Coordinates of C-alpha atoms in Angstrom, one line a residue:
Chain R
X7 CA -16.8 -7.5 -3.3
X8 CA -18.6 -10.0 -1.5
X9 CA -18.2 -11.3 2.2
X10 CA -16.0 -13.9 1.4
X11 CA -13.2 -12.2 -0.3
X12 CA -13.5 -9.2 2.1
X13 CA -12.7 -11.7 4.7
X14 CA -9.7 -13.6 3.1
X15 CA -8.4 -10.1 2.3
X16 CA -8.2 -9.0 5.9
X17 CA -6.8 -12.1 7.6
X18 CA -4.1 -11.7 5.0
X19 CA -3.9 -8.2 5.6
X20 CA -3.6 -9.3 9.4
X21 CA -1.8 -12.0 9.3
X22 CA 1.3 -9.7 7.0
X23 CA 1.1 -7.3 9.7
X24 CA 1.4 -9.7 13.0
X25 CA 4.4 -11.8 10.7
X26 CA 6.1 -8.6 10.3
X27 CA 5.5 -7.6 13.6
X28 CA 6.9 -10.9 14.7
X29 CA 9.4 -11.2 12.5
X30 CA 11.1 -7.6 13.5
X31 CA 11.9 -8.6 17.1
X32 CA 13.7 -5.1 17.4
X33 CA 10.4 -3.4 16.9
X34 CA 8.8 -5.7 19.6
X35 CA 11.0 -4.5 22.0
X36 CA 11.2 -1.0 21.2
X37 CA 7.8 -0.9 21.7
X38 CA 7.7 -2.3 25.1
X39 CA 11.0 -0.9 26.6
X40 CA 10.1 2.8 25.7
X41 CA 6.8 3.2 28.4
X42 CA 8.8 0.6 30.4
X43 CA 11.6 3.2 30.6
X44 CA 9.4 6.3 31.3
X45 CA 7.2 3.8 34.0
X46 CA 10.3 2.3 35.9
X47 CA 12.4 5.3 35.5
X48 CA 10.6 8.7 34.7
X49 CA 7.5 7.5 37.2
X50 CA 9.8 5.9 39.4
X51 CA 11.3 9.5 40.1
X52 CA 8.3 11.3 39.9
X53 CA 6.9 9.0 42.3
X54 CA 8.5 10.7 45.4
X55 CA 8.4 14.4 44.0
X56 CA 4.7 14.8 42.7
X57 CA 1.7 14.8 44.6
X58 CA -1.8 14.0 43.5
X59 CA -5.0 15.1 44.6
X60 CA -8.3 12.6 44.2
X61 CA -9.4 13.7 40.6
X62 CA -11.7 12.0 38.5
X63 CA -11.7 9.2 37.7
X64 CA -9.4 8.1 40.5
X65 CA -11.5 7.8 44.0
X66 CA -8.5 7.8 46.1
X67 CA -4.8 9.1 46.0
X68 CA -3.1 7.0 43.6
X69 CA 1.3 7.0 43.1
X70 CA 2.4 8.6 39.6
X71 CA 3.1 5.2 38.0
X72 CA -0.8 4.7 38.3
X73 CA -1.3 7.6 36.9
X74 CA 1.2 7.5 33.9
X75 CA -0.1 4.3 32.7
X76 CA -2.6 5.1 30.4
X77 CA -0.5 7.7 29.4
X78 CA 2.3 5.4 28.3
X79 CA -0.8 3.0 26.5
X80 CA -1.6 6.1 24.5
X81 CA 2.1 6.6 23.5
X82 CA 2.2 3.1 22.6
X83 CA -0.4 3.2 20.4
X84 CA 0.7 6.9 18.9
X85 CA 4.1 5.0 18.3
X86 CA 2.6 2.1 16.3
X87 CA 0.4 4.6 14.3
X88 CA 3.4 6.2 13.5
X89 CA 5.3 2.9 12.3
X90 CA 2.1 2.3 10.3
X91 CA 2.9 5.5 8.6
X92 CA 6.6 4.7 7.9
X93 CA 5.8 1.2 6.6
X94 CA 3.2 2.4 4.6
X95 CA 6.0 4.8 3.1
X96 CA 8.0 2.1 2.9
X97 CA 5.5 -0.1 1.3
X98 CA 5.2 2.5 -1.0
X99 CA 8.6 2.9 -2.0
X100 CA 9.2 -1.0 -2.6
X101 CA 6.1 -1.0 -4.8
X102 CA 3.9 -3.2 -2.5
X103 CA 1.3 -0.7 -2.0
X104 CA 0.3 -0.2 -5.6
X105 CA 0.4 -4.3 -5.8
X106 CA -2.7 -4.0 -2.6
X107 CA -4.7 -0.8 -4.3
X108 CA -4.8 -2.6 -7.5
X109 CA -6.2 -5.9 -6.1
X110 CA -10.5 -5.6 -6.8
X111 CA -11.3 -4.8 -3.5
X112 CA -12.6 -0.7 -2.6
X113 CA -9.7 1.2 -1.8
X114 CA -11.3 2.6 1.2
X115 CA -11.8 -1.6 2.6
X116 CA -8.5 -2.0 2.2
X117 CA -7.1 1.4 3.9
X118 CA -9.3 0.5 6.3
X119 CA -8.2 -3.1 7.0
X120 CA -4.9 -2.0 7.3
X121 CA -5.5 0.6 10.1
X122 CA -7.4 -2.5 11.9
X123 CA -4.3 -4.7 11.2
X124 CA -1.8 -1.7 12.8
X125 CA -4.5 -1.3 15.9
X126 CA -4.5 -5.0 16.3
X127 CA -0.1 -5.1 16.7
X128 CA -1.2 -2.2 18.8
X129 CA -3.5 -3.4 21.5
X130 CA -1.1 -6.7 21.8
X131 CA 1.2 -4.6 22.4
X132 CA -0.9 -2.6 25.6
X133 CA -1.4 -5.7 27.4
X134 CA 2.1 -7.1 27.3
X135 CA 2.8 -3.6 28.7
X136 CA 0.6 -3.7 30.9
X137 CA 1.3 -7.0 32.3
X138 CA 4.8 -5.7 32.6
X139 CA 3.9 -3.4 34.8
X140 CA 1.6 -5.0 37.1
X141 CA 4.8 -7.5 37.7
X142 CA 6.6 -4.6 38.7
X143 CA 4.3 -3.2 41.7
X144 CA 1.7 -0.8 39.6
X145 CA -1.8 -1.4 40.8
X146 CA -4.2 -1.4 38.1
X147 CA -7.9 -2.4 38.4
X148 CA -8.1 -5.9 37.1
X149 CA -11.9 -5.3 36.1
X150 CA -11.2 -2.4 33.6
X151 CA -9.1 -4.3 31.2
X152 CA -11.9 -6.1 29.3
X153 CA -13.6 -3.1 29.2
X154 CA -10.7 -1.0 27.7
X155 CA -10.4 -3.5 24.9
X156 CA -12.8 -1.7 22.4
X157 CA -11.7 1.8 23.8
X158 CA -8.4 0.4 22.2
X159 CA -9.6 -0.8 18.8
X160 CA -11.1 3.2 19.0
X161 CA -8.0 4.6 19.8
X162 CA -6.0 2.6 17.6
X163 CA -7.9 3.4 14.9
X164 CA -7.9 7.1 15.7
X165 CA -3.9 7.0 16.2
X166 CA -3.4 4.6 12.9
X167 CA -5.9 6.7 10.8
X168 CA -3.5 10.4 12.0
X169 CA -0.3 7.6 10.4
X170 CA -1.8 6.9 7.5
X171 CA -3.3 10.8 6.4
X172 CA 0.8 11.4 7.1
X173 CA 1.9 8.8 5.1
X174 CA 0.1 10.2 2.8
X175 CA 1.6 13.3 2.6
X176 CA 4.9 12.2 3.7
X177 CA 6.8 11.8 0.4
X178 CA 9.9 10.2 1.3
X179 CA 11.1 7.8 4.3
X180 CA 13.8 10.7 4.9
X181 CA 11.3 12.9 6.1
X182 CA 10.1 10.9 8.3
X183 CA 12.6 12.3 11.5
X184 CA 10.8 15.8 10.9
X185 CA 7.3 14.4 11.5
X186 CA 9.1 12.3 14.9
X187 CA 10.0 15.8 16.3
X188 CA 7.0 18.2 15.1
X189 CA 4.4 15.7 16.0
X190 CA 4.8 12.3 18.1
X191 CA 6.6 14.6 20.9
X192 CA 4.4 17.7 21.2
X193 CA 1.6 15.8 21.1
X194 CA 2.5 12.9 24.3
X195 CA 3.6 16.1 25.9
X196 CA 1.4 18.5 25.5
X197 CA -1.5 16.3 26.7
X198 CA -2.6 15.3 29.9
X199 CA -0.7 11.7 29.9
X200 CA 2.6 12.9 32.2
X201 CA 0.5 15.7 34.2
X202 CA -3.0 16.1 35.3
X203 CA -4.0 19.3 33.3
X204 CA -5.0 21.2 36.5
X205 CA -1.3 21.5 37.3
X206 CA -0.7 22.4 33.8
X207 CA -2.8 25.1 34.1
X208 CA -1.1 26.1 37.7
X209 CA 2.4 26.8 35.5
X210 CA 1.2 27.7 32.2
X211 CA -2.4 29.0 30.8
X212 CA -1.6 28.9 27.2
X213 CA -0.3 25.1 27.7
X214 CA -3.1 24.5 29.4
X215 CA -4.9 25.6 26.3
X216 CA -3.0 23.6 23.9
X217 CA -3.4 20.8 25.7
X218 CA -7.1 20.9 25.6
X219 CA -7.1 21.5 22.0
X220 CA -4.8 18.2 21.4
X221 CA -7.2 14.8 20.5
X222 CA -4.2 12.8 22.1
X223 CA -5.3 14.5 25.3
X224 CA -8.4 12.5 25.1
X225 CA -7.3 9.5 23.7
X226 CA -5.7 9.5 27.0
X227 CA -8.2 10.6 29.0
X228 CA -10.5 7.9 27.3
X229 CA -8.3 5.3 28.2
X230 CA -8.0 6.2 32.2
X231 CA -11.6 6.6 32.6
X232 CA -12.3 3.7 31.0
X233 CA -9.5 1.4 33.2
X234 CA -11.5 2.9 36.1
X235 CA -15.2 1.9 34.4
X236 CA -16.6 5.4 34.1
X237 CA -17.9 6.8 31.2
X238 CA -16.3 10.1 29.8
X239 CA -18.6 11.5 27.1
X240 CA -16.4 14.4 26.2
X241 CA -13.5 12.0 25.6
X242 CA -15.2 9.7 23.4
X243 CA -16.8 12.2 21.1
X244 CA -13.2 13.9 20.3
X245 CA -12.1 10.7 19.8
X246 CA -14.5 9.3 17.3
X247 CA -14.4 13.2 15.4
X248 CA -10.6 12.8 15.4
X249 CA -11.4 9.4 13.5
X250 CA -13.9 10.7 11.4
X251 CA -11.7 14.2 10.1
X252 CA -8.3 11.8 9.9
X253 CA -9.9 8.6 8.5
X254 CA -11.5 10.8 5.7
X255 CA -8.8 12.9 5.2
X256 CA -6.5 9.3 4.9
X257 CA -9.2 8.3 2.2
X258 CA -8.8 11.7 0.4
X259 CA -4.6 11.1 0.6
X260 CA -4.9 7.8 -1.1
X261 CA -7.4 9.1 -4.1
X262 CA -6.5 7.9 -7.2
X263 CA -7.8 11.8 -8.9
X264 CA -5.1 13.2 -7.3
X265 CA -2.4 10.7 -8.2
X266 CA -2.8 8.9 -5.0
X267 CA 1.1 8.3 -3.3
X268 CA 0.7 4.7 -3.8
X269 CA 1.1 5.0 -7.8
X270 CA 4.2 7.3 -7.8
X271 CA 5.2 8.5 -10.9
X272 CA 6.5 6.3 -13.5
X273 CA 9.8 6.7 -15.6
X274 CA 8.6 5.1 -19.1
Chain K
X30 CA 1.8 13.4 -36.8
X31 CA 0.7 10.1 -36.7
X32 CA 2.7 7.3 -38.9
X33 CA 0.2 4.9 -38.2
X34 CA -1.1 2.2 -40.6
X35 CA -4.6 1.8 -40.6
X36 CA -5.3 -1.4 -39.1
X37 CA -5.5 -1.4 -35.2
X38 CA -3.7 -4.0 -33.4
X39 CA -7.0 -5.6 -32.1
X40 CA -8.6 -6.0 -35.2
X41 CA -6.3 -8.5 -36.9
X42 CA -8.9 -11.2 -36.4
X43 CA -12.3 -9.0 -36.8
X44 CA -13.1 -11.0 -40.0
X45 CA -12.9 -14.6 -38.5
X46 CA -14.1 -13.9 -35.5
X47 CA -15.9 -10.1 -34.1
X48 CA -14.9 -10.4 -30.5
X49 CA -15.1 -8.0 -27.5
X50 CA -11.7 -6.1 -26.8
X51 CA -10.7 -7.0 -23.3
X52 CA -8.8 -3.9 -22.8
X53 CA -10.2 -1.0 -24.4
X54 CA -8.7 2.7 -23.8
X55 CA -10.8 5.5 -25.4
X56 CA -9.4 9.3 -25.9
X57 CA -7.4 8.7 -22.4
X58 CA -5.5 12.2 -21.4
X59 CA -3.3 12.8 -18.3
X60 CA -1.4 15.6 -16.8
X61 CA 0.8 15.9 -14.3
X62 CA 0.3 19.2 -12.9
X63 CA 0.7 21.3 -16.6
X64 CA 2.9 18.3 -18.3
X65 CA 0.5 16.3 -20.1
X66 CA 1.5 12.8 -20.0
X67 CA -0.4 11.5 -22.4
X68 CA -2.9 12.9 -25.0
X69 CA -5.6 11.2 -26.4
X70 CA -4.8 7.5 -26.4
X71 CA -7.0 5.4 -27.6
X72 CA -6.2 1.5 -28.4
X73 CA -7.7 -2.4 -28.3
X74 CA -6.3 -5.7 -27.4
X75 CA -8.2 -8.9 -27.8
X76 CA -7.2 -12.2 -26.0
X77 CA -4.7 -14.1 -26.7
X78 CA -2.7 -11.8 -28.5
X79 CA 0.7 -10.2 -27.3
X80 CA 0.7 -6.3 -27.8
X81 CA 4.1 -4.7 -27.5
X82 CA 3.9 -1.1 -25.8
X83 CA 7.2 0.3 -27.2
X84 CA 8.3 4.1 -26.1
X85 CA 11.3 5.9 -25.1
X86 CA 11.8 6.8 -21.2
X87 CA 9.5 8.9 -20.9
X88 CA 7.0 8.1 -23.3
X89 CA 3.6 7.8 -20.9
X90 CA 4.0 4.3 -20.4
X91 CA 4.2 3.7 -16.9
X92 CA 1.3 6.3 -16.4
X93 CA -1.2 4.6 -19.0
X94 CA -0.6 1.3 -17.1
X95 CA -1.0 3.2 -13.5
X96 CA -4.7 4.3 -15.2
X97 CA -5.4 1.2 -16.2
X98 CA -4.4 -0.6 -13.0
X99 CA -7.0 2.1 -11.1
X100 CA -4.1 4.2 -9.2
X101 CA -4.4 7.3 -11.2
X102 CA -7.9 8.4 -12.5
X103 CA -8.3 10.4 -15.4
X104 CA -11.7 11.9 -16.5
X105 CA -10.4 12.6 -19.7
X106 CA -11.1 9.5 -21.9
X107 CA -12.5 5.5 -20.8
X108 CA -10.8 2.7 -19.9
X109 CA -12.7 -0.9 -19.6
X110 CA -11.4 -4.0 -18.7
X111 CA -13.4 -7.5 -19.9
X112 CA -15.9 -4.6 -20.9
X113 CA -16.0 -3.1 -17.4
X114 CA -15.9 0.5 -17.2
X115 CA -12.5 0.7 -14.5
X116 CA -14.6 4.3 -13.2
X117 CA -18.1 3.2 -12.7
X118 CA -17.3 -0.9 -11.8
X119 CA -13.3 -0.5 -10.4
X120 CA -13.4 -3.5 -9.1
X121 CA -15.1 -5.9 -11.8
X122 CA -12.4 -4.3 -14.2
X123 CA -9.9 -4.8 -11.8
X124 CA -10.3 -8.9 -10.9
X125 CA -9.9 -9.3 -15.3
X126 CA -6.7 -7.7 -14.6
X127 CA -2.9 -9.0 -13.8
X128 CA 0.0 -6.7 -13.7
X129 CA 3.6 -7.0 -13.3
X130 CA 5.0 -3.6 -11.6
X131 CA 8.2 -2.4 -13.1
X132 CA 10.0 -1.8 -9.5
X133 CA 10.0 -5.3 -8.0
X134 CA 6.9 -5.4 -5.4
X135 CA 7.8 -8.7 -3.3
X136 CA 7.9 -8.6 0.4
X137 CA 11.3 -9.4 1.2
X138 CA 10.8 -10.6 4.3
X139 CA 8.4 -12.8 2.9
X140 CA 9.0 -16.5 1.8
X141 CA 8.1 -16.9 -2.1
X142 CA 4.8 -19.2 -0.9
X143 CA 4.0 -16.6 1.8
X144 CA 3.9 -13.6 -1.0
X145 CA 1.8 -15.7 -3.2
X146 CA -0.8 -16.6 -0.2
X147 CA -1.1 -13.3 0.4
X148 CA -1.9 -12.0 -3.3
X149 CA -3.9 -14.6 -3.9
X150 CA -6.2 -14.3 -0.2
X151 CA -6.6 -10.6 -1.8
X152 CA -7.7 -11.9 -4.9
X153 CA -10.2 -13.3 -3.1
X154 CA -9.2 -17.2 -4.1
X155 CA -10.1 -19.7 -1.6
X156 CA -7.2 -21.6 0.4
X157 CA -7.6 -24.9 -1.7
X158 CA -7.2 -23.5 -4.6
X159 CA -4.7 -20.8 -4.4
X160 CA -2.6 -24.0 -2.8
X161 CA -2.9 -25.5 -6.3
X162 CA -2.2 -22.6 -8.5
X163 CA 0.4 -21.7 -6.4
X164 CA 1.7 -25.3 -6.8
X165 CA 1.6 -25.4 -10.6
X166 CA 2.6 -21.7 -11.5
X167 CA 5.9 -22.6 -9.2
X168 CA 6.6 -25.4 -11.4
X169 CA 6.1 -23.5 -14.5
X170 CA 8.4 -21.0 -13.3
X171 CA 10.9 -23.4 -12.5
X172 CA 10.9 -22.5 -9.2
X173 CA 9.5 -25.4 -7.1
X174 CA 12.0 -25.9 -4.8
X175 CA 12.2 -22.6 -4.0
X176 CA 8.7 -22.2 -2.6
X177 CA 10.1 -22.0 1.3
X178 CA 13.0 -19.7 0.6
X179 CA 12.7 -16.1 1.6
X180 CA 12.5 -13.5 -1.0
X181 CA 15.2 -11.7 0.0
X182 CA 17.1 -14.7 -0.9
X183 CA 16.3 -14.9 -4.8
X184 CA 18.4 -13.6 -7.9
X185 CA 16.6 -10.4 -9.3
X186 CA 15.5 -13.1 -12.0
X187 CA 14.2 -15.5 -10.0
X188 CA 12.0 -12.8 -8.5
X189 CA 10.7 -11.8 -11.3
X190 CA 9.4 -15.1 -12.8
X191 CA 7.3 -15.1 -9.1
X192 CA 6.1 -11.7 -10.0
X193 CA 4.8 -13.3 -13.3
X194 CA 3.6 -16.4 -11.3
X195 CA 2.0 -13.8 -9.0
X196 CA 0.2 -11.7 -11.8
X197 CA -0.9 -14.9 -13.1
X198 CA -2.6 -16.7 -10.2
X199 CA -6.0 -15.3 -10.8
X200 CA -6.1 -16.3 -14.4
X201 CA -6.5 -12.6 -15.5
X202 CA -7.9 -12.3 -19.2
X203 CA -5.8 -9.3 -19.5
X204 CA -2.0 -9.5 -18.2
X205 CA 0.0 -6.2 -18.1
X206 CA 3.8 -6.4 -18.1
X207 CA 5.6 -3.0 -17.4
X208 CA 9.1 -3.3 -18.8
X209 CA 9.3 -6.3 -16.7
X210 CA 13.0 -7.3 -18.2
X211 CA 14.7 -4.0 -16.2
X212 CA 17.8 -5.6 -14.2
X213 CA 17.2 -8.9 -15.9
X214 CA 20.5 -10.9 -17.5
X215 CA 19.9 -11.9 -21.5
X216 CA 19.0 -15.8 -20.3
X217 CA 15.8 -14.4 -18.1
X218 CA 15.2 -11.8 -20.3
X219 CA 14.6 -14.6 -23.0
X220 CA 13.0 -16.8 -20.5
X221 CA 10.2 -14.3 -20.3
X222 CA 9.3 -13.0 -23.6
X223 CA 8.9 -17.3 -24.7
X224 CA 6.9 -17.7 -21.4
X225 CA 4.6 -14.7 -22.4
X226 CA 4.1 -16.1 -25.5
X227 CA 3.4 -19.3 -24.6
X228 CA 0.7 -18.1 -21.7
X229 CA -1.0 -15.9 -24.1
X230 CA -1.1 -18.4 -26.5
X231 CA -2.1 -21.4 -24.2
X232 CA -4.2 -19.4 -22.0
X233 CA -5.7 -16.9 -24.7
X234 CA -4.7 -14.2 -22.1
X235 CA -4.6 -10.9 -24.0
X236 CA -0.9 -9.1 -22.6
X237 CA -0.1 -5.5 -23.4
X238 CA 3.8 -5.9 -22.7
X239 CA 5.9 -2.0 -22.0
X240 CA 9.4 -2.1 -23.0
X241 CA 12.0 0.1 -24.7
X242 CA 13.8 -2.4 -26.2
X243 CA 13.2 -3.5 -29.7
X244 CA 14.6 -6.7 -29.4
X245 CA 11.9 -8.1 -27.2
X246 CA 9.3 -7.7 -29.9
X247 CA 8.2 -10.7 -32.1
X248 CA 7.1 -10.8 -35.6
X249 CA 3.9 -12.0 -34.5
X250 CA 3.0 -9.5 -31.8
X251 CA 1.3 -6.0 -32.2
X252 CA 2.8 -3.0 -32.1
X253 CA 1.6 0.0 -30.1
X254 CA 4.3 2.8 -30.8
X255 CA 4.1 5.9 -27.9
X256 CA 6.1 8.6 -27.8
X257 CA 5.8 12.2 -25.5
X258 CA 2.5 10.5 -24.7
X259 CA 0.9 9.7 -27.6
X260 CA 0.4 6.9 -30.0
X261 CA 2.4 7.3 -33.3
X262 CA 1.6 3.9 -34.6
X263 CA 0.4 0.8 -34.1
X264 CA -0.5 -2.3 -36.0
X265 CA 1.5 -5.8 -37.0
X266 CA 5.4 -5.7 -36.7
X267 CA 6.0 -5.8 -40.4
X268 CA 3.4 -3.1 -41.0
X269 CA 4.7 -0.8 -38.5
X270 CA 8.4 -0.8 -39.8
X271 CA 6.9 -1.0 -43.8
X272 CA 5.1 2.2 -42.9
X273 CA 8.0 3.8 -41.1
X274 CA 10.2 3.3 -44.1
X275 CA 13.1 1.7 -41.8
X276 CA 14.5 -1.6 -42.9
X277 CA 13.8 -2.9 -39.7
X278 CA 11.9 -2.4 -36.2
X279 CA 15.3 -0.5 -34.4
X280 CA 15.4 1.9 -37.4
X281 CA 11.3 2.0 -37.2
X282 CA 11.6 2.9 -33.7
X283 CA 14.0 5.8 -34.1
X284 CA 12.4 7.2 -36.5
X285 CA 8.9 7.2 -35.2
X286 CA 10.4 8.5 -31.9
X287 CA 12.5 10.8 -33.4
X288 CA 9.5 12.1 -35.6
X289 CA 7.0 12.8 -32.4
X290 CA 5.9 15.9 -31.2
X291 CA 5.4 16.5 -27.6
X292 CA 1.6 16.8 -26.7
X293 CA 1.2 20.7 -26.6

């Protein structure tokens, strides 16, 4: 493989994945309207019920929409790793997943320049939600956005790599509802993205625990410490592991010595 | 058992001219879980020939072309492509290689151009000239004016010949063609077994063609015979069905079929 295929293979990659994203206008929207709903709505409600005390990496006492937000950037991103996973089924199903692994290019390149095509509908996706949101009234600091940019591309990655190890063991779009309700949901909610995890701990001990044991937790907590230009060590080394264990075990999914769920199992 | 005449398909030319095989499969096995899919296939091609993989559902076709196309491996036996090794060089074996899926692989959504771009970008070919054999495979498909039209909008036909153009744009030296008449009317069907004649005769492009019907065969191609995963003959047309005793390739076909044993 030299540099100049690589390259025309990943803007085509890319450029598939923006068209489609493009193309599916419903999926543009979905994407924006569901943290629009819990910001406007869910935060909008919280707003007057929940106080919150100056914790890190906040310096003063911020409303609960502030506080959501990088919540709501983590769902957005766990949501399109997800829809990575179910086109990736789907690609697989319509055959157009065996025509990419047989192209002469390392299977890993090209698992890997689809996760970076997924993170890249992703992170478009932040900033139109975040814009959004600071024409409705949320303050956010202008300075961290730059900043977050790569902490994006890291948690894009992280959240695209989790999709793809499930499309790998997902076997049919069908079962794709199951994975919804076992995984997308405990995961946002069991993390620190709706509640500081101090209050968590007030109500609940063992949730407290589980939400300390959940990398989404720290996807999120990456993400707010970030917006606010600190540096959260913890955060980024879950983070990166999480990459590591699900990038490899995506890599492992798609081995052609097990079968690999791209080639399906032929009738002649 | 093994009804096979001596001569291998590849070697039909050996005395004019020795050349290199550009698919070669050595003592290939495969398994899924404890059914064994194939056992111990071993065959040649050499270019510009047309080799007619002929088998019963069932048969092991659709898994050997999934080995040779990279997506399952095998350490039981060798593939190479253009003699490279598809385990130790993947990807050198892999650019000699075209393929024709038999489930239809188009994006939809995709205009007939736009799926072409694509393949060919991950193919590696530069934007000038995938523009011109994109240009000149649609006019040999007939398809010219249909270059802006979204796939969705083509006849199962249609889509097809773009599948062929597809498998074509990186002027492979090995083209495999997995029952690609499934869902096809007689008129396309025909359509493609000339046009796959003509390319591997124009082009010397050696095609290992899967089908279970009988009546896409031409006296002139090989014949690779597989049945529960194994290959119970293989040679010239008229040698297969002289060897098989039939009076012609249908009643060649049944009984070769009928004859195999599954793979133990």
């Amino acid at each position: 493989m030299n540099a100049a295929h690589a390259g025309r293979a990943f803007r085509a990659i890319l450029w598939r994945e923006l068209l489609r994203f493009v193309q599916q206008r419903e999926r543009f929207f979905a994407a924006l309207v569901r943290p629009l709903v819990w910001l406007l709505v869910f935060a909008a409600g919280f707003r007057a019920t929940l106080g919150l005390s100056i914790i890190p990496p906040y310096e003063t006492y911020i409303t609960y929409d502030v506080y959501v937000v990088p919540g709501l950037i983590g769902l957005i991103q766990l949501f399109n790793g997800m829809q990575n996973s179910l086109s990736m089924v789907y690609d697989r199903e319509m055959g157009s997943m065996r025509v990419l692994l047989s192209t002469p290019l390392p299977r890993g390149y090209l698992l890997v320049a689809r996760m970076l095509s997924g993170t890249a509908v992703s992170i478009i996706q932040v900033y139109a939600f975040l814009a959004i949101a600071a024409l409705c009234g949320t303050e956010l600091p202008p300075s961290g956005l730059l900043p977050l940019l790569p902490v994006l591309v890291l948690t894009g990655l992280t959240l695209s790599a989790l999709g793809m190890f499930l499309s790998s063991r997902i076997r049919q779009l069908e079962n794709f509802a199951g994975v919804m309700n076992f995984l997308i949901f405990p995961m946002f909610f069991m993390s620190s993205a709706l509640y500081p995890l101090w209050r968590v701990r007030e109500s609940s001990l063992l949730l407290y625990e589980l939400c300390r044991f959940n990398p989404f937790t720290y996807i999120v907590e990456l993400v707010r410490s970030t917006l606010y230009l600190q540096f959260n060590a913890t955060a980024l080394a879950v983070v990166v592991g999480t990459l590591l264990v699900f990038g490899a075990a995506a890599l492992i999914g798609y081995t052609p010595a097990r079968g690999g769920p791209a080639a399906g199992r032929g009738g002649g | 058992m093994d009804a096979a005449p001596t001569q291998d398909a590849s070697n039909r030319d050996a005395a004019d001219q020795p050349a290199v095989p550009v698919l070669r499969v050595t003592g290939l096995s495969y398994a899924y879980g404890k059914t064994k899919a194939l056992d111990d296939v071993s065959l040649e091609l050499s270019s510009g020939r047309v080799t007619a993989l002929l088998g019963p559902n069932g048969a092991g076709k659709t898994t050997l072309f999934s080995l040779i196309t990279g997506l399952f491996d095998s350490r039981q036996g060798a593939i190479e492509i253009a003699s490279h090794a598809i385990r130790r060089a993947r990807s050198k074996a892999l650019a000699q290689l075209g393929i024709v899926f038999q489930a239809q692989t188009l994006d939809l959504d995709l205009s007939v151009e736009q799926n072409l771009r694509y393949f060919a970008a991950l193919r590696g070919l530069p934007g000038g000239t995938a523009q011109q054999r994109i240009a000149a495979l649609l006019e040999e498909i007939g398809l010219t004016e249909k270059a802006k039209a979204k796939v969705r909008t083509l006849s199962g036909g249609q889509r097809r010949r773009v599948e062929v153009a597809r498998a074509l744009l990186d002027r492979p030296a090995l083209l495999l063609l997995d029952e690609p008449s499934t869902g096809l009317d007689i008129s396309t069907r025909r359509w493609l077994v000339e046009h796959i004649h003509r390319i591997a005769r124009e082009d010397g492009i050696a095609i290992l063609m899967a089908t279970h019907l009988v009546d896409e065969v031409m006296p002139e191609d090989d014949l690779l015979v597989l049945n529960k995963g194994r290959i119970v003959a293989r040679g010239p047309v008229e040698q297969v069905i002289r060897h098989s005793g039939g009076a012609d390739l249908d009643e060649a076909f049944t009984r070769l079929t009928a004859k195999g044993e599954a793979p133990s």
